[in-house]
CSV table of C-alpha atoms and ligand atoms in Angstrom, one decimal:
chain,number,residue,atom,x,y,z
Z,1,MET,CA,35.7,4.6,-41.1
Z,2,ALA,CA,34.2,1.5,-42.4
Z,3,GLN,CA,37.8,-0.5,-41.4
Z,4,ASN,CA,37.4,-0.1,-37.9
Z,5,VAL,CA,33.8,-1.1,-37.6
Z,6,GLU,CA,32.9,-4.4,-37.9
Z,7,SER,CA,29.2,-4.5,-38.5
Z,8,VAL,CA,27.7,-0.9,-40.5
Z,9,ALA,CA,24.2,0.0,-42.0
Z,10,PHE,CA,23.4,2.5,-43.5
Z,11,VAL,CA,20.8,5.3,-43.5
Z,12,PHE,CA,20.3,8.3,-45.8
Z,13,ILE,CA,17.3,11.2,-44.1
Z,14,ILE,CA,15.2,13.3,-46.4
Z,15,ASP,CA,14.6,16.3,-44.3
Z,16,GLU,CA,10.8,16.5,-43.6
Z,17,ARG,CA,11.6,20.0,-43.9
Z,18,TRP,CA,12.3,20.3,-47.4
Z,19,PHE,CA,9.3,19.2,-48.9
Z,20,ALA,CA,7.7,23.1,-46.0
Z,21,PRO,CA,7.7,26.2,-47.6
Z,22,SER,CA,10.1,28.2,-46.2
Z,23,VAL,CA,9.8,31.3,-44.0
Z,24,HIS,CA,10.4,33.0,-47.8
Z,25,GLY,CA,6.8,31.2,-48.6
Z,26,PHE,CA,8.7,28.7,-51.0
Z,27,ASP,CA,9.1,25.5,-51.0
Z,28,ARG,CA,12.4,24.1,-50.2
Z,29,MET,CA,13.3,21.6,-52.3
Z,30,GLY,CA,11.7,22.0,-56.5
Z,31,PRO,CA,11.6,19.3,-58.7
Z,32,HIS,CA,15.5,19.5,-61.2
Z,33,ARG,CA,16.9,19.3,-57.5
Z,34,MET,CA,14.3,16.5,-56.0
Z,35,ARG,CA,15.5,14.2,-59.2
Z,36,PHE,CA,18.6,14.3,-58.7
Z,37,MET,CA,18.6,13.8,-54.8
Z,38,VAL,CA,16.5,10.8,-55.9
Z,39,GLN,CA,18.6,9.7,-58.3
Z,40,SER,CA,21.6,9.7,-56.3
Z,41,VAL,CA,20.2,8.0,-53.5
Z,42,LEU,CA,18.9,5.4,-56.0
Z,43,ALA,CA,22.5,4.5,-57.6
Z,44,LEU,CA,23.6,4.4,-53.6
Z,45,GLU,CA,20.9,1.6,-53.0
Z,46,GLN,CA,22.2,-0.2,-56.4
Z,47,ALA,CA,26.3,0.3,-55.2
Z,48,LEU,CA,25.6,-1.2,-51.3
Z,49,LEU,CA,23.6,-3.7,-52.9
Z,50,GLU,CA,26.2,-4.7,-55.2
Z,51,GLN,CA,28.3,-4.7,-51.5
Z,52,GLY,CA,25.0,-6.8,-49.8
Z,53,HIS,CA,24.3,-4.1,-48.0
Z,54,GLU,CA,20.8,-2.7,-47.8
Z,55,LEU,CA,20.3,1.3,-47.7
Z,56,VAL,CA,17.9,2.5,-45.0
Z,57,VAL,CA,16.1,5.8,-46.6
Z,58,LEU,CA,14.3,7.6,-44.3
Z,59,THR,CA,11.7,10.6,-43.7
Z,60,GLY,CA,11.6,12.9,-41.2
Z,61,ASP,CA,13.6,14.8,-39.0
Z,62,PRO,CA,16.8,13.6,-39.2
Z,63,ALA,CA,18.1,13.8,-36.0
Z,64,THR,CA,15.3,11.7,-34.8
Z,65,CYS,CA,14.9,9.6,-37.4
Z,66,ILE,CA,18.5,8.7,-37.5
Z,67,VAL,CA,18.4,8.1,-32.7
Z,68,ASP,CA,15.6,5.8,-34.0
Z,69,ALA,CA,17.4,3.5,-36.1
Z,70,ALA,CA,20.5,3.5,-34.5
Z,71,ASN,CA,18.1,2.1,-31.4
Z,72,LEU,CA,16.3,-0.6,-34.1
Z,73,LEU,CA,19.5,-1.7,-36.0
Z,74,ASP,CA,20.4,-1.8,-32.2
Z,75,CYS,CA,24.0,0.5,-33.2
Z,76,ALA,CA,26.1,2.0,-30.3
Z,77,GLN,CA,27.4,4.7,-32.7
Z,78,VAL,CA,27.1,7.0,-35.1
Z,79,PHE,CA,29.2,7.5,-38.1
Z,80,GLY,CA,27.8,11.2,-40.7
Z,81,GLN,CA,29.6,14.0,-42.4
Z,82,LYS,CA,30.8,17.0,-40.8
Z,83,GLU,CA,28.2,19.8,-41.9
Z,84,HIS,CA,28.8,23.8,-40.2
Z,85,THR,CA,25.6,25.5,-41.4
Z,86,GLN,CA,22.8,25.7,-37.7
Z,87,GLU,CA,20.6,23.0,-39.0
Z,88,GLU,CA,22.8,20.7,-39.8
Z,89,THR,CA,25.2,21.2,-37.0
Z,90,ASP,CA,21.2,21.4,-34.4
Z,91,ALA,CA,20.7,17.7,-35.2
Z,92,GLU,CA,24.8,16.6,-34.8
Z,93,ASN,CA,24.2,17.9,-31.6
Z,94,GLN,CA,21.1,16.3,-31.1
Z,95,ILE,CA,22.4,12.8,-32.0
Z,96,GLU,CA,25.5,13.5,-30.6
Z,97,SER,CA,23.3,14.1,-27.2
Z,98,VAL,CA,22.0,10.6,-27.3
Z,99,ILE,CA,24.3,7.9,-29.3
Z,100,SER,CA,28.5,8.8,-29.7
Z,101,ALA,CA,28.6,9.5,-33.2
Z,102,HIS,CA,31.8,10.5,-35.2
Z,103,TRP,CA,31.5,13.3,-38.1
Z,104,ILE,CA,34.3,13.2,-41.0
Z,105,GLU,CA,34.6,16.4,-42.8
Z,106,GLY,CA,34.9,15.4,-46.2
Z,107,GLN,CA,33.7,17.8,-48.2
Z,108,THR,CA,36.7,20.1,-48.8
Z,109,LEU,CA,39.5,20.3,-50.6
Z,110,LEU,CA,41.7,21.6,-47.5
Z,111,HIS,CA,40.8,19.8,-44.9
Z,112,PRO,CA,40.0,22.1,-42.4
Z,113,GLU,CA,42.6,21.0,-39.6
Z,114,ASP,CA,45.5,22.0,-42.7
Z,115,LEU,CA,45.0,25.1,-43.1
Z,116,PRO,CA,47.8,27.3,-42.0
Z,117,MET,CA,45.9,30.0,-40.0
Z,118,SER,CA,43.5,29.2,-37.5
Z,119,LEU,CA,39.6,30.3,-39.0
Z,120,ASN,CA,39.5,32.6,-36.6
Z,121,ASP,CA,42.4,34.1,-38.8
Z,122,LEU,CA,41.3,32.9,-42.0
Z,123,PRO,CA,41.3,35.9,-44.6
Z,124,GLU,CA,38.9,38.2,-45.5
Z,125,VAL,CA,40.0,37.8,-48.9
Z,126,PHE,CA,40.1,34.8,-50.9
Z,127,SER,CA,43.3,35.7,-53.5
Z,128,ARG,CA,45.0,35.9,-49.6
Z,129,PHE,CA,43.9,32.7,-48.4
Z,130,ARG,CA,45.4,31.6,-51.9
Z,131,ASN,CA,48.7,32.9,-51.5
Z,132,LYS,CA,48.7,31.0,-48.2
Z,133,VAL,CA,47.5,28.0,-48.6
Z,134,GLU,CA,49.4,27.1,-52.2
Z,135,LYS,CA,52.8,28.3,-50.3
Z,136,GLY,CA,54.6,25.3,-50.6
Z,137,GLY,CA,52.2,23.9,-52.4
Z,138,LEU,CA,48.0,23.2,-51.1
Z,139,LYS,CA,48.0,19.6,-48.9
Z,140,ILE,CA,45.4,17.6,-49.0
Z,141,ARG,CA,45.2,14.2,-48.0
Z,142,PRO,CA,45.2,11.1,-50.1
Z,143,LEU,CA,41.9,8.7,-51.3
Z,144,VAL,CA,41.0,6.5,-48.6
Z,145,HIS,CA,40.0,2.8,-50.5
Z,146,VAL,CA,38.0,0.9,-48.4
Z,147,GLU,CA,39.7,-2.9,-49.1
Z,148,GLN,CA,37.6,-5.3,-46.5
Z,149,TRP,CA,33.8,-3.9,-45.9
Z,150,PRO,CA,32.3,-4.8,-42.5
Z,151,THR,CA,29.7,-7.3,-42.6
Z,152,PRO,CA,25.8,-5.8,-43.1
Z,153,ILE,CA,23.8,-5.1,-40.9
Z,154,LYS,CA,20.3,-6.7,-40.9
Z,155,VAL,CA,17.6,-4.0,-42.0
Z,156,ASN,CA,14.0,-3.9,-39.5
Z,157,ALA,CA,11.5,-3.6,-41.6
Z,158,LEU,CA,10.1,-1.5,-39.7
Z,159,LEU,CA,12.9,0.9,-41.2
Z,160,VAL,CA,11.2,-0.5,-44.3
Z,161,THR,CA,9.8,3.1,-46.1
Z,162,ASN,CA,7.7,3.8,-49.3
Z,163,TRP,CA,10.2,6.8,-49.1
Z,164,LEU,CA,9.9,7.2,-53.2
Z,165,GLN,CA,6.6,7.6,-53.7
Z,166,ARG,CA,7.0,10.7,-51.3
Z,167,CYS,CA,10.0,11.9,-53.4
Z,168,GLU,CA,7.3,11.1,-56.7
Z,169,SER,CA,4.9,14.3,-56.5
Z,170,VAL,CA,7.6,16.3,-56.9
Z,171,LEU,CA,9.4,15.8,-59.8
Z,172,CYS,CA,9.7,17.1,-62.6
Z,173,PRO,CA,7.6,15.6,-65.0
Z,174,SER,CA,10.2,16.4,-68.4
Z,175,PHE,CA,12.8,17.5,-70.5
Z,176,MET,CA,13.1,20.2,-73.2
Z,177,PRO,CA,14.6,19.3,-76.2
Z,178,GLY,CA,17.7,21.3,-76.0
Z,179,ALA,CA,18.5,21.5,-72.9
Z,180,MET,CA,21.4,20.4,-70.7
Z,181,VAL,CA,20.2,17.1,-68.2
Z,182,PHE,CA,21.6,15.6,-65.3
Z,183,GLU,CA,21.6,12.9,-63.7
Z,184,GLY,CA,22.3,11.7,-60.3
Z,185,GLY,CA,24.3,9.2,-59.5
Z,186,VAL,CA,28.3,8.1,-58.0
Z,187,LEU,CA,28.7,6.8,-61.7
Z,188,ALA,CA,27.2,9.6,-63.5
Z,189,GLY,CA,29.9,11.5,-61.6
Z,190,ARG,CA,32.1,9.1,-62.9
Z,191,LYS,CA,31.6,9.3,-65.8
Z,192,ARG,CA,31.2,13.3,-66.1
Z,193,LEU,CA,34.5,13.0,-64.4
Z,194,ASP,CA,36.2,11.4,-67.2
Z,195,ALA,CA,34.2,12.8,-70.3
Z,196,TYR,CA,35.5,16.0,-69.1
Z,197,LEU,CA,39.1,14.8,-68.5
Z,198,TRP,CA,39.8,11.7,-70.7
Z,199,ASP,CA,37.7,11.4,-73.1
Z,200,THR,CA,37.7,14.8,-75.0
Z,201,ARG,CA,40.5,16.8,-73.1
Z,202,LEU,CA,38.3,19.9,-72.0
Z,203,LEU,CA,40.1,20.2,-69.1
Z,204,SER,CA,43.3,22.0,-71.8
Z,205,ARG,CA,41.1,24.5,-72.4
Z,206,TYR,CA,38.9,25.2,-69.3
Z,207,LYS,CA,40.2,28.5,-68.3
Z,208,GLU,CA,39.5,30.5,-72.7
Z,209,THR,CA,35.7,28.5,-71.8
Z,210,ARG,CA,35.1,29.0,-68.5
Z,211,ASN,CA,32.6,31.8,-69.0
Z,212,GLY,CA,30.7,30.5,-71.7
Z,213,LEU,CA,27.1,29.7,-71.2
Z,214,LEU,CA,25.8,27.2,-73.2
Z,215,GLY,CA,26.0,23.4,-73.2
Z,216,TYR,CA,27.7,20.8,-72.1
Z,217,ASP,CA,31.3,21.9,-72.8
Z,218,TYR,CA,32.6,24.8,-72.0
Z,219,SER,CA,32.7,24.0,-68.0
Z,220,SER,CA,33.1,21.0,-66.2
Z,221,LYS,CA,29.6,20.5,-64.7
Z,222,PHE,CA,31.2,18.9,-61.6
Z,223,SER,CA,28.9,21.1,-58.9
Z,224,PRO,CA,25.6,19.0,-58.9
Z,225,TRP,CA,27.7,15.7,-58.1
Z,226,LEU,CA,30.0,17.5,-55.7
Z,227,ALA,CA,27.1,18.9,-54.0
Z,228,TRP,CA,25.3,16.0,-53.0
Z,229,GLY,CA,28.9,13.6,-52.6
Z,230,CYS,CA,29.0,11.8,-55.8
Z,231,LEU,CA,31.8,13.0,-55.7
Z,232,SER,CA,34.8,14.7,-54.2
Z,233,ALA,CA,36.7,17.4,-54.2
Z,234,ARG,CA,39.5,15.3,-53.6
Z,235,GLN,CA,39.1,13.0,-56.4
Z,236,ILE,CA,38.2,15.6,-59.1
Z,237,HIS,CA,42.1,17.3,-57.8
Z,238,ALA,CA,43.5,14.0,-57.6
Z,239,ASP,CA,42.6,13.5,-61.5
Z,240,VAL,CA,43.6,16.7,-62.1
Z,241,LEU,CA,47.1,15.6,-61.0
Z,242,ARG,CA,47.2,12.9,-63.2
Z,243,TYR,CA,45.8,14.5,-66.2
Z,244,GLU,CA,49.3,17.4,-65.6
Z,245,HIS,CA,51.3,14.0,-65.5
Z,246,GLU,CA,49.7,12.4,-68.2
Z,247,ILE,CA,48.5,14.5,-70.5
Z,248,GLU,CA,49.3,18.4,-70.2
Z,249,ALA,CA,50.4,21.5,-66.8
Z,250,ASN,CA,48.9,23.7,-68.0
Z,251,GLU,CA,47.0,27.6,-67.1
Z,252,SER,CA,43.4,25.9,-67.9
Z,253,THR,CA,44.1,22.8,-65.1
Z,254,TYR,CA,45.4,24.5,-62.1
Z,255,TRP,CA,41.5,27.3,-62.7
Z,256,LEU,CA,40.2,24.1,-61.9
Z,257,ILE,CA,41.8,23.7,-59.2
Z,258,PHE,CA,42.0,27.3,-58.5
Z,259,GLU,CA,37.8,27.3,-58.3
Z,260,LEU,CA,37.6,24.1,-55.6
Z,261,LEU,CA,39.5,26.3,-53.7
Z,262,TRP,CA,36.6,29.0,-53.7
Z,263,ARG,CA,34.3,26.2,-53.0
Z,264,ASP,CA,36.4,25.8,-49.7
Z,265,TYR,CA,37.2,28.8,-49.2
Z,266,PHE,CA,33.4,29.4,-48.6
Z,267,ARG,CA,32.9,27.0,-46.1
Z,268,PHE,CA,35.5,28.7,-43.8
Z,269,ILE,CA,34.1,31.9,-43.7
Z,270,ALA,CA,30.9,29.7,-43.0
Z,271,MET,CA,32.2,27.9,-40.5
Z,272,GLN,CA,34.0,31.2,-39.4
Z,273,HIS,CA,30.8,33.2,-39.4
Z,274,GLY,CA,28.8,31.3,-38.3
Z,275,ASN,CA,24.8,33.0,-38.5
Z,276,ARG,CA,26.4,36.1,-40.0
Z,277,ILE,CA,26.4,34.2,-42.8
Z,278,TRP,CA,22.6,34.6,-43.2
Z,279,SER,CA,22.0,38.3,-41.9
Z,280,MET,CA,20.8,41.2,-44.4
Z,281,PHE,CA,24.0,42.4,-43.4
Z,282,GLY,CA,25.8,39.6,-44.2
Z,283,ILE,CA,29.8,39.5,-42.8
Z,284,LYS,CA,29.8,43.3,-42.9
Z,285,GLY,CA,27.8,44.0,-40.7
Z,286,GLU,CA,26.5,46.9,-42.6
Z,287,ALA,CA,23.5,48.7,-45.7
Z,288,VAL,CA,26.3,49.0,-48.1
Z,289,HIS,CA,24.8,49.5,-51.7
Z,290,SER,CA,22.4,51.6,-52.7
Z,291,HIS,CA,19.1,51.2,-52.2
Z,292,VAL,CA,16.6,51.1,-55.3
Z,293,LYS,CA,13.2,51.1,-54.2
Z,294,PRO,CA,11.8,47.4,-55.7
Z,295,HIS,CA,8.4,47.6,-57.4
Z,296,GLU,CA,5.9,45.2,-56.0
Z,297,SER,CA,6.5,42.9,-59.5
Z,298,SER,CA,10.3,42.8,-58.8
Z,299,TRP,CA,10.3,39.6,-57.6
Z,300,GLN,CA,7.8,37.8,-59.6
Z,301,ASN,CA,9.0,39.2,-63.0
Z,302,TRP,CA,12.6,37.9,-61.6
Z,303,ILE,CA,11.4,34.4,-60.9
Z,304,ASN,CA,9.5,34.1,-63.7
Z,305,GLY,CA,11.9,35.8,-66.6
Z,306,THR,CA,10.2,38.8,-67.0
Z,307,THR,CA,11.8,41.6,-66.3
Z,308,ASP,CA,13.4,43.9,-68.7
Z,309,ASP,CA,16.4,42.8,-69.4
Z,310,ASP,CA,16.9,40.2,-72.1
Z,311,PHE,CA,20.4,38.7,-70.4
Z,312,VAL,CA,18.5,37.9,-67.0
Z,313,ASN,CA,15.6,36.4,-68.3
Z,314,ALA,CA,17.4,33.6,-70.4
Z,315,ASN,CA,19.7,32.9,-67.6
Z,316,MET,CA,16.3,32.6,-64.9
Z,317,ARG,CA,14.3,30.1,-67.9
Z,318,GLU,CA,17.4,27.9,-68.0
Z,319,LEU,CA,17.5,28.0,-64.2
Z,320,ARG,CA,13.2,27.1,-64.1
Z,321,ALA,CA,13.5,24.4,-66.9
Z,322,THR,CA,16.9,23.1,-65.8
Z,323,GLY,CA,18.0,23.5,-62.4
Z,324,PHE,CA,21.3,24.7,-63.6
Z,325,MET,CA,22.7,28.2,-65.0
Z,326,SER,CA,26.0,28.8,-65.5
Z,327,ASN,CA,28.8,31.0,-63.1
Z,328,ARG,CA,28.1,34.1,-65.2
Z,329,GLY,CA,24.7,34.4,-65.4
Z,330,ARG,CA,24.5,33.5,-61.9
Z,331,GLN,CA,26.5,36.4,-60.9
Z,332,ASN,CA,25.0,38.9,-63.2
Z,333,VAL,CA,21.1,37.6,-62.2
Z,334,ALA,CA,22.2,38.2,-59.2
Z,335,SER,CA,24.0,41.3,-59.4
Z,336,TYR,CA,20.9,42.4,-61.4
Z,337,ALA,CA,18.4,40.9,-58.7
Z,338,ILE,CA,20.4,43.6,-55.8
Z,339,HIS,CA,21.4,46.2,-57.5
Z,340,ASP,CA,18.8,46.8,-59.8
Z,341,LEU,CA,15.6,46.2,-58.9
Z,342,GLY,CA,16.5,46.6,-55.6
Z,343,LEU,CA,15.1,42.8,-54.3
Z,344,ASP,CA,16.4,41.5,-50.8
Z,345,TRP,CA,19.5,39.6,-51.4
Z,346,ARG,CA,18.1,36.4,-48.8
Z,347,PRO,CA,14.7,35.7,-50.6
Z,348,CYS,CA,16.7,35.4,-53.7
Z,349,ALA,CA,19.5,32.7,-52.5
Z,350,ALA,CA,16.2,30.7,-51.4
Z,351,TRP,CA,14.9,30.7,-54.3
Z,352,PHE,CA,18.8,29.1,-55.6
Z,353,GLU,CA,18.3,26.7,-53.4
Z,354,ARG,CA,14.9,25.4,-54.3
Z,355,GLU,CA,15.6,25.8,-58.2
Z,356,LEU,CA,19.5,25.1,-58.3
Z,357,ILE,CA,20.5,20.8,-58.7
Z,358,ASP,CA,23.9,21.5,-57.1
Z,359,TYR,CA,22.6,23.7,-53.8
Z,360,ASP,CA,25.4,24.0,-51.7
Z,361,PRO,CA,24.7,26.6,-48.3
Z,362,CYS,CA,28.1,27.8,-48.2
Z,363,SER,CA,28.6,28.3,-51.4
Z,364,ASN,CA,25.3,29.6,-52.2
Z,365,THR,CA,25.6,32.2,-49.3
Z,366,GLY,CA,28.9,32.9,-49.6
Z,367,ASN,CA,28.2,34.4,-53.9
Z,368,TRP,CA,25.5,36.2,-53.2
Z,369,LEU,CA,26.6,38.0,-50.3
Z,370,TYR,CA,30.0,38.2,-52.9
Z,371,VAL,CA,27.7,40.1,-55.1
Z,372,ALA,CA,26.2,42.0,-52.4
Z,373,GLY,CA,29.2,43.5,-51.5
Z,374,LEU,CA,28.4,42.0,-47.6
Z,375,GLY,CA,31.0,40.0,-47.8
Z,376,ASN,CA,34.6,38.4,-49.3
Z,377,ASP,CA,35.1,41.3,-51.9
Z,378,PRO,CA,37.2,44.3,-51.0
Z,379,ARG,CA,34.6,45.9,-53.3
Z,380,PRO,CA,31.5,47.3,-51.7
Z,381,ASN,CA,30.0,48.1,-55.3
Z,382,ARG,CA,29.7,44.8,-57.1
Z,383,LYS,CA,27.1,46.0,-59.4
Z,384,PHE,CA,27.6,44.5,-62.8
Z,385,ASP,CA,27.0,46.5,-66.4
Z,386,LEU,CA,24.8,44.6,-67.7
Z,387,PRO,CA,24.3,45.0,-71.0
Z,388,TRP,CA,27.8,45.4,-71.0
Z,389,GLN,CA,28.7,41.2,-70.3
Z,390,THR,CA,25.3,41.1,-72.5
Z,391,GLU,CA,27.6,42.4,-75.4
Z,392,ARG,CA,30.8,40.3,-74.3
Z,393,TYR,CA,29.4,36.7,-73.4
Z,394,ASP,CA,26.8,36.6,-75.8
Z,395,PRO,CA,27.1,39.0,-78.8
Z,396,ASP,CA,25.3,36.7,-81.9
Z,397,GLY,CA,22.6,36.5,-79.3
Z,398,LEU,CA,22.3,32.9,-78.5
Z,399,TYR,CA,22.3,32.1,-75.7
Z,400,ARG,CA,19.1,34.5,-75.0
Z,401,ALA,CA,17.3,33.3,-78.0
Z,402,PHE,CA,17.7,29.8,-77.2
Z,403,TRP,CA,16.3,30.7,-73.8
Z,404,ASN,CA,13.9,33.6,-74.3
Z,405,SER,CA,11.6,32.0,-76.9
Z,406,PRO,CA,8.7,31.8,-77.1
Z,407,SER,CA,8.3,27.7,-77.6
Z,408,ARG,CA,10.0,27.8,-74.4
Z,409,PRO,CA,7.4,28.2,-71.5
M,1,FAD,C1,25.2,33.9,-56.9
M,1,FAD,C2,25.9,33.1,-57.1
M,1,FAD,C3,24.9,31.5,-56.7
M,1,FAD,C4,25.9,30.7,-56.0
M,1,FAD,N1,25.1,29.0,-55.7
M,1,FAD,C5,26.3,28.3,-56.2
M,1,FAD,C6,25.8,26.7,-54.9
M,1,FAD,O1,25.1,26.5,-54.4
M,1,FAD,N2,26.3,25.4,-55.7
M,1,FAD,C7,27.3,26.1,-55.9
M,1,FAD,O2,28.3,24.7,-56.1
M,1,FAD,N3,27.9,26.7,-56.1
M,1,FAD,C8,27.1,28.3,-56.5
M,1,FAD,N4,27.7,29.5,-57.0
M,1,FAD,C9,29.1,29.3,-57.4
M,1,FAD,C10,29.1,28.5,-59.6
M,1,FAD,O3,28.5,29.7,-60.2
M,1,FAD,C11,28.9,27.4,-58.7
M,1,FAD,O4,30.3,26.2,-58.8
M,1,FAD,C12,29.4,26.4,-61.3
M,1,FAD,O5,28.6,27.3,-61.9
M,1,FAD,C13,29.8,26.0,-61.4
M,1,FAD,O6,29.3,25.0,-62.4
M,1,FAD,P1,30.2,23.9,-62.7
M,1,FAD,O7,30.4,23.2,-62.3
M,1,FAD,O8,30.3,23.8,-64.2
M,1,FAD,O9,31.4,25.6,-62.2
M,1,FAD,P2,33.7,25.3,-62.9
M,1,FAD,O10,33.4,26.9,-64.0
M,1,FAD,O11,33.6,23.6,-63.5
M,1,FAD,O12,33.8,25.0,-61.1
M,1,FAD,C14,35.1,23.8,-60.7
M,1,FAD,C15,33.6,23.7,-59.7
M,1,FAD,O13,34.7,25.0,-58.9
M,1,FAD,C16,34.0,25.0,-57.7
M,1,FAD,N5,33.3,26.6,-57.9
M,1,FAD,C17,33.1,27.3,-59.5
M,1,FAD,N6,32.9,28.7,-59.1
M,1,FAD,C18,32.5,29.0,-58.1
M,1,FAD,C19,32.2,29.6,-57.0
M,1,FAD,N7,31.9,30.9,-57.6
M,1,FAD,N8,31.7,29.5,-55.8
M,1,FAD,C20,32.4,28.0,-55.3
M,1,FAD,N9,32.6,27.6,-55.8
M,1,FAD,C21,33.5,27.7,-57.5
M,1,FAD,C22,32.4,24.1,-57.8
M,1,FAD,O14,32.4,23.0,-56.8
M,1,FAD,C23,32.3,24.0,-59.0
M,1,FAD,O15,31.8,22.8,-59.5
M,1,FAD,C24,26.8,30.3,-56.5
M,1,FAD,C25,28.1,31.7,-57.6
M,1,FAD,C26,27.1,33.1,-57.5
M,1,FAD,C27,27.2,33.6,-58.5
């Protein structure tokens, strides 16, 4: 994109709706996600400054802000990342109705146009999708390096805002000793990639460790940087290929790419099914699991980590305190919420949207539907056996002891 224009201005929009309560009655962006976003934006601002460019940060309705900024800066075209969920496509359409706009598919490992099937023919089961895209080798577009930056457009004083002040009101105050802390930004993302692959070679054992619960090392932790565009799936893939060439290739190195394909798959499913992914019965379109009537305190107990299950509680407390939860934890708390407490999956998924620093609408909804038996799973009942899971993944109780300790909030 940058190679094809003479001059450019960079704009980041903080969507006003992130501060407002959703239909479920709580705000959409909690303090951890807000902090990670602020750090990422500040890092972007710094990186652009080093290239002689300023970053305009506006708060409001995304389409209105972009069009106003384009007018004030006298821009003839708008470029942005292509998204496929309703709020974002609404904004894209509004922008396109007044100015020439170009949307770039940058989120996925596989470009949607390179899929060996049309979106309408996307297999409803992940393994079939994977077999098809892997046949003959994954087709991945090369990374683009900017050689020559376009000249900067001078920023109009009307576009200088106090956005940071607005965000600071919801930033989280402190962290607990021993808890994981993630820092937003491209450099921090690159540091994590280097640490996981090159400094420690943890990638070589990923398949054996990925179901862990405590600490930084059991899985890559790339998801927050992926969600905020600080790392790209193609960048990770390029590093894994180099690792396989220079260090070793084994089941674990393959498995990381396998997981990135899951991420792609949920995005393609969202593209295929549109707003059906948000409906009560998901893409199945009908109820499939047994009906447990929720107790009136079930919701509060689930979000606060005060249920009858101490494994669920530990995970929900970790989420509240850090903005992160392991994949094993997410599967278990989701199953417990839906199949044991009888909660509607939609407010639960919205709670994840509020709390997770790696929130991604497609991965989040796709996984919730999957656990609910309303998504891409041939098995209708995905109820997890919590006692078995706890015994298998936290046999010594270390994880539960850490997060359920009375000294933790
Ligand atoms: C109920 C539920 C909700 C979830 N919500 C989100 C979400 O909002 N955002 C999000 O990024 N992931 C979500 N996941 C998927 C997964 O739990 C996280 O991607 C993973 O825990 C992030 O940690 P990691 O980067 O260390 O993962 P790793 O195990 O190191 O995997 C590497 C990368 O592969 C991708 N990946 C791994 N597992 C999955 C998966 N099941 N689905 C999609 N992508 C995957 C992620 O991009 C991840 O960063 C959810 C899972 C469940 C069960």
